Coordinates of C-alpha atoms in Angstrom, one line a residue:
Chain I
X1 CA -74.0 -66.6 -24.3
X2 CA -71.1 -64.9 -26.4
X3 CA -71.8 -60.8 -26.8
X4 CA -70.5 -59.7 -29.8
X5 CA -70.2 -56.0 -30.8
X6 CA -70.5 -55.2 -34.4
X7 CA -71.2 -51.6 -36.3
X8 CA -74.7 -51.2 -38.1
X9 CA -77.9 -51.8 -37.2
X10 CA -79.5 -55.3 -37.3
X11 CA -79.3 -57.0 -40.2
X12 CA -76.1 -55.6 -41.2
X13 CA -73.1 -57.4 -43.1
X14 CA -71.4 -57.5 -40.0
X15 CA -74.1 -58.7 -38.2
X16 CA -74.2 -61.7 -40.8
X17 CA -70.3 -62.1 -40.6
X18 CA -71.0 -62.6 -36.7
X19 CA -73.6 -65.2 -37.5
X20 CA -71.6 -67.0 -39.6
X21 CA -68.3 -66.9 -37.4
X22 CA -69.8 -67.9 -33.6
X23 CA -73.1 -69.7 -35.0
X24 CA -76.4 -69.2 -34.3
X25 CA -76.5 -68.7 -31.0
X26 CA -74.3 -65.6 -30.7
X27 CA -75.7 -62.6 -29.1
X28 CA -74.9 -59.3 -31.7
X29 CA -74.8 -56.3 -30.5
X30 CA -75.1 -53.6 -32.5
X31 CA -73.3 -50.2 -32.5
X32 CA -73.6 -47.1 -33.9
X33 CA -69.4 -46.6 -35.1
X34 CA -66.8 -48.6 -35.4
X35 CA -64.8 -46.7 -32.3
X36 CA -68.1 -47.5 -30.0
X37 CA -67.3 -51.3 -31.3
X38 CA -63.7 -51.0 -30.0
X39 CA -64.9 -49.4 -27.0
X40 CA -67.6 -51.8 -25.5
X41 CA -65.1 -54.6 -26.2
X42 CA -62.6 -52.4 -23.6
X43 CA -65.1 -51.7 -21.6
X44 CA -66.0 -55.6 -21.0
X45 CA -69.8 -54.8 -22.2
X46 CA -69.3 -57.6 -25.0
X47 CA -66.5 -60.2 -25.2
X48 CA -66.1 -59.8 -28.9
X49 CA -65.7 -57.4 -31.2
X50 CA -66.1 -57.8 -35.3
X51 CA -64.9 -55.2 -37.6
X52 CA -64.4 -55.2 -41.2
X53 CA -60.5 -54.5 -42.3
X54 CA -60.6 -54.9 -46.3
X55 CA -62.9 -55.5 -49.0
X56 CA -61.6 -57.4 -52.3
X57 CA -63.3 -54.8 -54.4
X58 CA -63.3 -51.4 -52.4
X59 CA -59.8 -52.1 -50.7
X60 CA -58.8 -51.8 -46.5
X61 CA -61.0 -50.0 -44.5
X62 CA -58.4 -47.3 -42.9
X63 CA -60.5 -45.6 -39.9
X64 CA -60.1 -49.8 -38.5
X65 CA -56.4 -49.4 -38.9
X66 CA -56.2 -46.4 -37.2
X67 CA -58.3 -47.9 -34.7
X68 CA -56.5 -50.9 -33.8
X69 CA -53.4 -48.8 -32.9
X70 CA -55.3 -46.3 -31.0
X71 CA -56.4 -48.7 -28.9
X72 CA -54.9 -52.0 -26.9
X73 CA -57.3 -55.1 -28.2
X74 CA -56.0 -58.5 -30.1
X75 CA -57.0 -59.7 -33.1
X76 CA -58.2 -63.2 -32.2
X77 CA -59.7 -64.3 -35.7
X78 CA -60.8 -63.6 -39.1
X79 CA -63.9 -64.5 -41.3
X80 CA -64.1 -63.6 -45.1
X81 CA -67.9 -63.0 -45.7
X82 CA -69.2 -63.6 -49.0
X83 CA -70.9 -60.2 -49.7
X84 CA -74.4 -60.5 -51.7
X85 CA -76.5 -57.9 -52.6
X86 CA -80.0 -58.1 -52.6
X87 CA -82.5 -55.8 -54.1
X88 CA -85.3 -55.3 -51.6
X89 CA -88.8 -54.1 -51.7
X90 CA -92.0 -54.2 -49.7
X91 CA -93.8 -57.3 -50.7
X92 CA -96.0 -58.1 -53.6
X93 CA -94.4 -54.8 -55.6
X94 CA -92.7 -55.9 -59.2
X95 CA -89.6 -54.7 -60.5
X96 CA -91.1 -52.2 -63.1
X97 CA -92.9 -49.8 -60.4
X98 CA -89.5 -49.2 -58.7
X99 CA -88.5 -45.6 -59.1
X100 CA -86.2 -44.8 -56.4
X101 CA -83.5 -46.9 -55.3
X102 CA -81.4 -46.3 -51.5
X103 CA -78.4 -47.9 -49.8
X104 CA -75.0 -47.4 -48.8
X105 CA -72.6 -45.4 -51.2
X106 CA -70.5 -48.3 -52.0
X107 CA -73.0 -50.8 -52.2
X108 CA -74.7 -49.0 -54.5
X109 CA -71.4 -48.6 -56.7
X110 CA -70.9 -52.0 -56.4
X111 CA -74.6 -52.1 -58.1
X112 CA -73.6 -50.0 -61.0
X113 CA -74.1 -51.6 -64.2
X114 CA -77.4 -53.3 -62.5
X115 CA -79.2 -49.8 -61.3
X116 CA -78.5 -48.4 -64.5
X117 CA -80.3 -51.4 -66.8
X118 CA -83.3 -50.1 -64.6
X119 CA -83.2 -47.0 -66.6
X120 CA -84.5 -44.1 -65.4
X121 CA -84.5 -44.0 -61.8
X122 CA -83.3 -42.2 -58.8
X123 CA -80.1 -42.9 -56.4
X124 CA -80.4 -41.6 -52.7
X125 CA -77.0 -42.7 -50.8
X126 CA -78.1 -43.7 -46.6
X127 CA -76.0 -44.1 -43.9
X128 CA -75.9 -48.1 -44.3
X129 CA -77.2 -51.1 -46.0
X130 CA -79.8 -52.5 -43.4
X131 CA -80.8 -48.9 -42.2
X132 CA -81.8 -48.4 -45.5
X133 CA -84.0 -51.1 -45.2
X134 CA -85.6 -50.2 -42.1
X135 CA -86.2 -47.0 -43.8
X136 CA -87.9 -48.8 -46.2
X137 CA -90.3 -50.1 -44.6
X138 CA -90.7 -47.3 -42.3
X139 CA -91.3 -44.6 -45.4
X140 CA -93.7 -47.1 -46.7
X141 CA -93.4 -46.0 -50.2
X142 CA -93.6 -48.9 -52.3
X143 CA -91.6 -47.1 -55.6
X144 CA -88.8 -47.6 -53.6
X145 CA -86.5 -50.4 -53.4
X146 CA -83.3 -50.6 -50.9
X147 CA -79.9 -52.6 -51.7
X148 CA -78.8 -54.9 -48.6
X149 CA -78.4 -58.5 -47.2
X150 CA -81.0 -60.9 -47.4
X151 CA -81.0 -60.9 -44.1
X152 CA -81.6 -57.5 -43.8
X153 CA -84.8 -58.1 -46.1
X154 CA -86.1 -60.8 -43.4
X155 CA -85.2 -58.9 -40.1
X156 CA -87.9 -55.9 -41.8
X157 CA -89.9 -58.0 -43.4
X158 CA -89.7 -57.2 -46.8
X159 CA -89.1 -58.9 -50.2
X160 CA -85.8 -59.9 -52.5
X161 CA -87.0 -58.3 -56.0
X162 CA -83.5 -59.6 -57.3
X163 CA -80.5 -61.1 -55.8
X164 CA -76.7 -61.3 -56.6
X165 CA -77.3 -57.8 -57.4
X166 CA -73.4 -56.8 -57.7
X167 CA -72.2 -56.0 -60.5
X168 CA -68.9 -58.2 -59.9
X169 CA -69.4 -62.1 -57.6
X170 CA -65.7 -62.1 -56.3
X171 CA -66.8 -59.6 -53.3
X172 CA -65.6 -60.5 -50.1
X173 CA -65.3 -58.5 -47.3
X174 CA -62.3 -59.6 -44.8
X175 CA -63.4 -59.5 -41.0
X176 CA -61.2 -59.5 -37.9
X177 CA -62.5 -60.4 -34.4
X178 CA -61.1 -58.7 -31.8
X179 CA -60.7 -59.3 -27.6
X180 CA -59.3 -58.4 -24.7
X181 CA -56.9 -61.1 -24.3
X182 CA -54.5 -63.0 -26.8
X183 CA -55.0 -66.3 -28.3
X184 CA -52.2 -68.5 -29.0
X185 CA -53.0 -70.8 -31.8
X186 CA -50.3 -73.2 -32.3
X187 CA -50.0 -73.7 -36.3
X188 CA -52.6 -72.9 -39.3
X189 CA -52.2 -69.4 -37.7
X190 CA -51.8 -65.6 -39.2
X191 CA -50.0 -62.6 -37.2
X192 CA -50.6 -58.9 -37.9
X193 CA -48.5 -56.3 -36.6
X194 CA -47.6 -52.6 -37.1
X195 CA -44.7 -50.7 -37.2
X196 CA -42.4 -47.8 -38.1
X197 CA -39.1 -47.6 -39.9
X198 CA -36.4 -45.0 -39.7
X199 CA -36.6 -42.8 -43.5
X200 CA -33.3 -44.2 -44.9
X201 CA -32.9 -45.9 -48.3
X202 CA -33.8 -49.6 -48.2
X203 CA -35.9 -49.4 -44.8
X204 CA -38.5 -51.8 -46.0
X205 CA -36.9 -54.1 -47.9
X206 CA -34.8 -55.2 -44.9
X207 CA -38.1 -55.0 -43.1
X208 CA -39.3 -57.3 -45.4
X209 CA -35.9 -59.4 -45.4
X210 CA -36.5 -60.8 -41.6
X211 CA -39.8 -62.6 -43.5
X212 CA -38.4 -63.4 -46.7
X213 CA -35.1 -64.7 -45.0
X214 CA -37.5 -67.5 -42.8
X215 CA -39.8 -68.3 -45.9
X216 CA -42.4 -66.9 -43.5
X217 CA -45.3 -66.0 -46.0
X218 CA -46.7 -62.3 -45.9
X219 CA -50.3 -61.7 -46.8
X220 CA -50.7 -58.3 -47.0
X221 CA -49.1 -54.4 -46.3
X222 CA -50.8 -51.7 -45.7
X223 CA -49.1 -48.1 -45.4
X224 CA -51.0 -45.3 -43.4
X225 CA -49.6 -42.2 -42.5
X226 CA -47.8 -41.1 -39.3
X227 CA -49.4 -38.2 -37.9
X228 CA -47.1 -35.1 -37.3
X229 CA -44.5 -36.6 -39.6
X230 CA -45.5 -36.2 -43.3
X231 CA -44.4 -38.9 -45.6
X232 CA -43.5 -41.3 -43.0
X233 CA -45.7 -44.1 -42.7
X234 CA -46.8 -47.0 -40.1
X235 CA -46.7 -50.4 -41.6
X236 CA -49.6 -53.0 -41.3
X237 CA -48.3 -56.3 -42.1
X238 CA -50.2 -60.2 -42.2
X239 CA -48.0 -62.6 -41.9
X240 CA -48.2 -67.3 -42.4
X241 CA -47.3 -68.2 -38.5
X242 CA -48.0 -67.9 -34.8
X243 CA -45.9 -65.5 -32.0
X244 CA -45.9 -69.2 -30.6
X245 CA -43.2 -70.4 -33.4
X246 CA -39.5 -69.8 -32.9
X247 CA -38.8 -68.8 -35.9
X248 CA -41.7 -66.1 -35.8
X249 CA -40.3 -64.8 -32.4
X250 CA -36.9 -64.4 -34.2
X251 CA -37.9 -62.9 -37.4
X252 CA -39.8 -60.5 -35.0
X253 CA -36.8 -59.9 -32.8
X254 CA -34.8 -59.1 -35.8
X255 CA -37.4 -56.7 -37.0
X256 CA -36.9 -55.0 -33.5
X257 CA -33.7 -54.2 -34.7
X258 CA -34.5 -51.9 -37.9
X259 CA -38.2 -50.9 -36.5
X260 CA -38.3 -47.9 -33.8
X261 CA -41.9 -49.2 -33.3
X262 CA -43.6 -52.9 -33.1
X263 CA -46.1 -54.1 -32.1
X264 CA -48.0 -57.8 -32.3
X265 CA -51.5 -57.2 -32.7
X266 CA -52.2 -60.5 -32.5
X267 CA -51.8 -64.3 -33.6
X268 CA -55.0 -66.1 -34.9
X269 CA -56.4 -69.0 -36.5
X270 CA -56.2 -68.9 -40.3
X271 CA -59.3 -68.9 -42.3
X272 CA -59.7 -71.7 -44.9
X273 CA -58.7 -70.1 -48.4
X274 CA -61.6 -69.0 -50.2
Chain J
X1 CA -52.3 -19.6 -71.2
X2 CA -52.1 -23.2 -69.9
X3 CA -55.1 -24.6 -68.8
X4 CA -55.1 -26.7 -65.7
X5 CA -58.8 -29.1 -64.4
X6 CA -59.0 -29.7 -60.8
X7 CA -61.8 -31.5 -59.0
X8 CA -64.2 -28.5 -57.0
X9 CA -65.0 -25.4 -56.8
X10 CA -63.4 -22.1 -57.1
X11 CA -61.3 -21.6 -54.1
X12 CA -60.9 -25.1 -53.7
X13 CA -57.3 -26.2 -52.5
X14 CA -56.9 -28.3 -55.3
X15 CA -57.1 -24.8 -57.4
X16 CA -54.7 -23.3 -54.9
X17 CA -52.4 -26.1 -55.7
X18 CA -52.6 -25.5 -59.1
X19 CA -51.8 -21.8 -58.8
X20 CA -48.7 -22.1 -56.4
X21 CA -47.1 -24.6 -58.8
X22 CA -47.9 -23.4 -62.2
X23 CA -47.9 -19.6 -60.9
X24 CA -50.9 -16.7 -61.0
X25 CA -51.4 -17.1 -64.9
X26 CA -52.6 -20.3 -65.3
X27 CA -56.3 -20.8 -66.8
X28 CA -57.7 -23.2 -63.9
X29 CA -60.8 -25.4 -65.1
X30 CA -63.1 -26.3 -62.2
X31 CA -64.5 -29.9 -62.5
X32 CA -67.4 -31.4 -61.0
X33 CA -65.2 -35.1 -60.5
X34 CA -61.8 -36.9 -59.9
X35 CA -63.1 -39.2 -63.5
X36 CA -64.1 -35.7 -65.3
X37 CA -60.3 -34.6 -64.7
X38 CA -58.7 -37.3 -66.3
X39 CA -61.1 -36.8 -69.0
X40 CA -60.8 -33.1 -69.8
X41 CA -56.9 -33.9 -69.9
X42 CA -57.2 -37.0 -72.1
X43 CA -59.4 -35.0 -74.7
X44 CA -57.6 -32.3 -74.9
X45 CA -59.5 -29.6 -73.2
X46 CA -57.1 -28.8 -71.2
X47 CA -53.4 -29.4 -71.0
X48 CA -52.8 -30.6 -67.6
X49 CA -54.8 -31.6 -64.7
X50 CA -53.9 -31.4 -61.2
X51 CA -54.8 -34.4 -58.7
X52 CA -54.8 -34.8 -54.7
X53 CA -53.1 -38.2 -54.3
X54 CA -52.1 -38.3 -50.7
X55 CA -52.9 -36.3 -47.4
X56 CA -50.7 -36.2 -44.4
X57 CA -53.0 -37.1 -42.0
X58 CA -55.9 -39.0 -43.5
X59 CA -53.4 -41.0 -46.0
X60 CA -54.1 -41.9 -49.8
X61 CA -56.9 -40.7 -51.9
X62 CA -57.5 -44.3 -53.5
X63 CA -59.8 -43.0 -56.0
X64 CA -57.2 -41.6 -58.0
X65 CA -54.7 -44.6 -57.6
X66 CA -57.5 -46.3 -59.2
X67 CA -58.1 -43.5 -62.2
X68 CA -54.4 -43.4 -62.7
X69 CA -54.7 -47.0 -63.6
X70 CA -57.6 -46.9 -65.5
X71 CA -56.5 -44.0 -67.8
X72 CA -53.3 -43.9 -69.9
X73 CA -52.2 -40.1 -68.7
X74 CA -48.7 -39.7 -67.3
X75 CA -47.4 -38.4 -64.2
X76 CA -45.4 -34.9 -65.0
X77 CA -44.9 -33.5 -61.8
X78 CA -45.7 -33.5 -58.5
X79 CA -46.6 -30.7 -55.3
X80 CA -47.3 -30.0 -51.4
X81 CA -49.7 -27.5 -50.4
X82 CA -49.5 -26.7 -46.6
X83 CA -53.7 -27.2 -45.5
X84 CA -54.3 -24.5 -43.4
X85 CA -57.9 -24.3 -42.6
X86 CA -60.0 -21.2 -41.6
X87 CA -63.1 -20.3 -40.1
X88 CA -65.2 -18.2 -42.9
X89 CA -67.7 -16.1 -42.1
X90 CA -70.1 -13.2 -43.2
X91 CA -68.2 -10.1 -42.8
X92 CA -68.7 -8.2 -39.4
X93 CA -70.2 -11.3 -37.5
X94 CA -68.2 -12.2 -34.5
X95 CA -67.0 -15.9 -33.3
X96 CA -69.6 -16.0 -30.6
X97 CA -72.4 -15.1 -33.1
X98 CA -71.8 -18.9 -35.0
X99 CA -74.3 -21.7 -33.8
X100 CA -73.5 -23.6 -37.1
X101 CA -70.9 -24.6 -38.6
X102 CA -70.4 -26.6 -42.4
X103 CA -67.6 -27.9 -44.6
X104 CA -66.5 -31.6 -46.3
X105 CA -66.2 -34.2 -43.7
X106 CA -62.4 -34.3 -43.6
X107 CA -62.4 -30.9 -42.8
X108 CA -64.6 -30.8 -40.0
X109 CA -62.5 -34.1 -39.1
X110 CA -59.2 -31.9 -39.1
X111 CA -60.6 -29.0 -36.9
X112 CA -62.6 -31.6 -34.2
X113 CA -60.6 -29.7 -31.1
X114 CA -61.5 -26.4 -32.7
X115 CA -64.9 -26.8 -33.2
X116 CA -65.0 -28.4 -29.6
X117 CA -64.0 -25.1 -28.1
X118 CA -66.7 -23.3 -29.3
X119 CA -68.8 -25.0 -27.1
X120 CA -72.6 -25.9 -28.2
X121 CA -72.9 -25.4 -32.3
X122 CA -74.3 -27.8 -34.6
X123 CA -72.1 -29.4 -37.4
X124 CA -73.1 -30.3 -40.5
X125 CA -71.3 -31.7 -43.4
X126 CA -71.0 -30.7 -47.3
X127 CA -69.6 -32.0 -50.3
X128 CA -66.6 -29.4 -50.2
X129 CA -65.2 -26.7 -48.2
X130 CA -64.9 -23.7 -51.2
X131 CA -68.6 -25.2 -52.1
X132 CA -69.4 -24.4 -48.3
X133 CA -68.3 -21.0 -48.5
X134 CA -70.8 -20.6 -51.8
X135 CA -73.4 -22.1 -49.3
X136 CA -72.6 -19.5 -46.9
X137 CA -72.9 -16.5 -48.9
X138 CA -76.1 -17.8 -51.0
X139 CA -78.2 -18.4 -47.9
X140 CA -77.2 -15.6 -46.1
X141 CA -77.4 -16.4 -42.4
X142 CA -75.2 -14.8 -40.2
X143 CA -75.1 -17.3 -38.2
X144 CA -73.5 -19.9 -40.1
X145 CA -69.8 -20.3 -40.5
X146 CA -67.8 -22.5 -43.2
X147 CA -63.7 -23.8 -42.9
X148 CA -62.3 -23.7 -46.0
X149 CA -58.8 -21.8 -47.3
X150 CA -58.1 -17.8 -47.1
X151 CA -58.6 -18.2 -51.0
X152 CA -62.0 -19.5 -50.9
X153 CA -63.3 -16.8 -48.3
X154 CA -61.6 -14.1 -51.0
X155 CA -63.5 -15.9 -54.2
X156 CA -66.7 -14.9 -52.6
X157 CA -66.4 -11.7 -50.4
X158 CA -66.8 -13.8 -47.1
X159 CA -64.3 -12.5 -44.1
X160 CA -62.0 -15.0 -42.1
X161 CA -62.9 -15.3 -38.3
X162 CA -59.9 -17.5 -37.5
X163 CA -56.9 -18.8 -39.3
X164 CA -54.7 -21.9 -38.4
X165 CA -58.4 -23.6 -37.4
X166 CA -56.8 -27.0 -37.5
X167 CA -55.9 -29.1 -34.8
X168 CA -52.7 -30.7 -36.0
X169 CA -50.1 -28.0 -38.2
X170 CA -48.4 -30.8 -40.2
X171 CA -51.2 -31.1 -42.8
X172 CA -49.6 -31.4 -46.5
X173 CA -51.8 -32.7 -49.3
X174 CA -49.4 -34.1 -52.1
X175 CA -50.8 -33.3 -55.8
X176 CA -49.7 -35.1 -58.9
X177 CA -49.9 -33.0 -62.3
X178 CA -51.5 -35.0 -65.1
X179 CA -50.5 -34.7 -69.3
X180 CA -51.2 -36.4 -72.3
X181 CA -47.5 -36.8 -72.6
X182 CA -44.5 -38.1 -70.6
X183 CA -41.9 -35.6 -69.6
X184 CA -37.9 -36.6 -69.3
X185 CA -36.2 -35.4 -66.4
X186 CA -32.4 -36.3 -66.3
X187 CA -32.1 -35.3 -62.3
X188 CA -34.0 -34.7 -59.2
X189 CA -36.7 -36.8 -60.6
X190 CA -39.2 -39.5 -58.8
X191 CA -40.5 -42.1 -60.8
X192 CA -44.3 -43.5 -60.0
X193 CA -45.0 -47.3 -61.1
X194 CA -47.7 -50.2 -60.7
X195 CA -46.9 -53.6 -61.4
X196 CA -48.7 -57.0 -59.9
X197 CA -46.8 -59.8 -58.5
X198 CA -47.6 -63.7 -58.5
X199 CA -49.1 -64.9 -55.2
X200 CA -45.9 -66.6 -54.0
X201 CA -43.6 -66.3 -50.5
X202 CA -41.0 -63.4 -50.7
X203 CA -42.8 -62.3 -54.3
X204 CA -42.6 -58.4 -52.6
X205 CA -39.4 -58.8 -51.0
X206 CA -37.8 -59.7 -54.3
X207 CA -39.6 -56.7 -55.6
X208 CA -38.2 -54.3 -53.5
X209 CA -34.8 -56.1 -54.2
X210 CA -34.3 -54.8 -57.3
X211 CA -34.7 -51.3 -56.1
X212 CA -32.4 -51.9 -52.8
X213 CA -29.5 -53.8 -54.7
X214 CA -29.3 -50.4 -56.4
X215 CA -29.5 -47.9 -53.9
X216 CA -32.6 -46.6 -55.1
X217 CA -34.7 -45.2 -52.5
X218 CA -38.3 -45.4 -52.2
X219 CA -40.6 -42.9 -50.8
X220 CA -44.1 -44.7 -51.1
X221 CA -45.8 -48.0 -51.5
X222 CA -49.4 -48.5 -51.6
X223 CA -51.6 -51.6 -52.5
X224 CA -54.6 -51.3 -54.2
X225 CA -57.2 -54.8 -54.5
X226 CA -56.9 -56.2 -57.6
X227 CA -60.4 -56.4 -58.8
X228 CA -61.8 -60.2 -59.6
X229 CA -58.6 -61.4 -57.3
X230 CA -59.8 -61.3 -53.7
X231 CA -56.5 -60.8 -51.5
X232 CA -54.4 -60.3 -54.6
X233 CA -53.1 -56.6 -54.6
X234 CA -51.4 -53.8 -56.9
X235 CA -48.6 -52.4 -55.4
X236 CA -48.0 -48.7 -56.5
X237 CA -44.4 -48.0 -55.8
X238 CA -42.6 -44.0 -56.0
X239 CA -39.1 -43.9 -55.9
X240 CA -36.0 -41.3 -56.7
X241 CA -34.8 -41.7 -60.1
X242 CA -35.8 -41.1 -63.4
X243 CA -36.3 -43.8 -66.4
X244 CA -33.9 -41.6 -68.0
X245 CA -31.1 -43.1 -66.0
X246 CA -29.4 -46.4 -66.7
X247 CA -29.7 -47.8 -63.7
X248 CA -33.6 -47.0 -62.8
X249 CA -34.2 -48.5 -66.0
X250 CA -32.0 -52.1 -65.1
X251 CA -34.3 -51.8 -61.9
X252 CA -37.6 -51.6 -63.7
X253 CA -36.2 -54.7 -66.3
X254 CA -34.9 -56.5 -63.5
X255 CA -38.6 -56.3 -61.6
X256 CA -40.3 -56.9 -64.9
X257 CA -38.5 -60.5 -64.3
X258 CA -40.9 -61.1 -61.2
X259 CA -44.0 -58.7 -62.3
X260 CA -46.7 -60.3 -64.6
X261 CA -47.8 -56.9 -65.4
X262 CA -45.4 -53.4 -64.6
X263 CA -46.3 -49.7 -66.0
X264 CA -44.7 -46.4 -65.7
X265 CA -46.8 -43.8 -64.5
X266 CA -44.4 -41.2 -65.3
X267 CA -41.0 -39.9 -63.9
X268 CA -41.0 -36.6 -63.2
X269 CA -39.0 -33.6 -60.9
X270 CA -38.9 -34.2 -57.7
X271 CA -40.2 -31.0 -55.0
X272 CA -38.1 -29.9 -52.6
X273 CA -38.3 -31.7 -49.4
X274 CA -41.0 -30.2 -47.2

């Protein structure tokens, strides 16, 4: 059975995003960090790895960036999970006796304008989504309701007071899936790579220009910084196209001539457009 | 006097900021937010507000790319304070006396080898390092130590144990300086903009064009999500030039061409290079 590593405990977004991705049938294993994910995939403990990279509300989630360079996996796929919030109680409690509510810090912003129609209550921010749910159950205090998955509510067995709790339904969470070895997907396929350009006026447009110049499509840049050199940045870039393509390999060869650093990390199948 | 809101406490670095670029005789107005900043400069309570909007290790401070473009306040200036970190302790305690050790996340982040050396000591984390220091002194154990700046241990009578406690020297944290109204520098200036593009191949190349077929250099791009849009972006963009000159302001027409929507966050006098 396929191990995949993801970060949370059960009943997790990730989790679900796993679920989703490799079926039913999939074997999750949870982590407690995102660098332990990255590490049991190394360490051949799991054969997957799935870590959110970008939210299309909160924005990219840097520390897996940083990640991906610090260490040597490939991206082998991506999965865009629909992110829903439920509001979750222990059973048979209404809506009214809730006076406490707990989650994640950015689930319960994305919550906003739905916690504060509840009126007066109080907002405890937890480590995660379906730890809070756990602790839910554990506490067994039944004024208190937890913001997570519905999944999260089944895994504990508790109730969904309300669902599609978020404040704003376009909130998708972008997901790679990382290995140990490359695929090599022949068309329908994506490339993300990093790199580093010398500080000289016009650096990144003629970055850009090896893309632009082969109507190769990008999807997304991403700037973080380079340690030890302030204001000088690596690049993230998603790109339409496989390493597999010849014109790909060029434009890549011709970014090897402005970038002092590059490196593929990875070509994958292309998710549907949501 | 001029009166100057930054986000934290007294001693914070923000405040430090705020006092090596507007000098010893500015007023500086502590504020409990990033959101309660913009405010107290859009209504008048003070007449500038001071804003970290970009570290040299940990990378952008999104939440006030987002502020910027939620509020109408321009971008008058811009500064680097050099990070450098102490231990802070009670006076007359020693370094092998400290089993404890607090301060914001980052912080702690930035001193990890540090902290490693002193061998067995807990670590706990706090909203921010000046608040740490308030911490320290109100509880009164001798055992606990905070890292926060020189200034922060002077604000509240607490003695420094070690200076230069981070791991990595180059750590600059770029401010922006927030007014009501736009100032006009002629030279020396950078100019800060947001504008959106339409989903299409070589939409940012042809962005960056207009800046490139001018020699205009840039020194930052960052992409924010554009809210509603999943995997559309905002591309913030700083370059050298002011809208003063002719020829940043053919650039900015000329991008207007391909930019449903393009604002000028300010132009404003460069700093010296760091």
């Amino acid at each position: 059975m396929l191990r995949v590593a993801y970060q949370g405990e059960p009943g997790a977004y990730s989790e679900s995003a796993a679920i989703e991705y490799f079926g039913v049938e999939v074997e999750t294993v949870p982590c407690e960090s995102f660098d332990r994910v990255f590490e049991a995939v190394q360490m051949d403990q799991v054969e997957r790895g799935i870590l959110p990279i970008e939210n299309s509300l909160a924005g990219s989630i840097h520390r897996n960036y940083d990640l991906l360079m610090r260490h040597t996996l490939w991206i082998v796929g991506e999965h865009d999970l629909h992110v829903e919030h439920c509001l979750i109680s222990h059973p048979g409690v209404r809506l009214s006796d809730i006076r406490k509510v707990i989650s994640h810090p950015q689930a319960l912003a994305q919550c906003e304008n739905h916690l504060r129609a509840m009126g007066d209550i109080e907002i405890a921010a937890e480590h995660d989504t379906a730890g809070s749910v756990r602790l839910l159950r554990a506490q067994g205090d039944l004024s208190v309701a937890a913001i997570a998955s519905r999944r999260a509510a089944e895994v504990y067995g508790m109730a969904v007071l309300a669902e599609n709790f978020e404040d704003e339904p376009a909130n998708l969470t972008r997901f790679l899936i990382v290995a140990c070895t490359p695929v090599k997907p022949k068309r329908r396929a994506k490339t993300s790579i990093v790199f580093t350009l010398n500080n000289q006026p016009g650096s990144l447009f003629k970055a850009l220009s090896v893309f632009a110049l082969r109507e190769i499509d990008l999807t997304k840049i991403e700037s973080r910084p380079l340690v030890g050199q302030p204001w000088e940045y690596l690049f993230y870039v998603d790109f339409c196209g496989s390493t597999e393509e010849g014109k790909v390999r060029r434009a890549l060869d011709h970014l090897g001539e402005y970038a002092p650093m590059l490196r593929v990390l990875g070509s994958y199948p292309r998710k549907e457009a949501s």
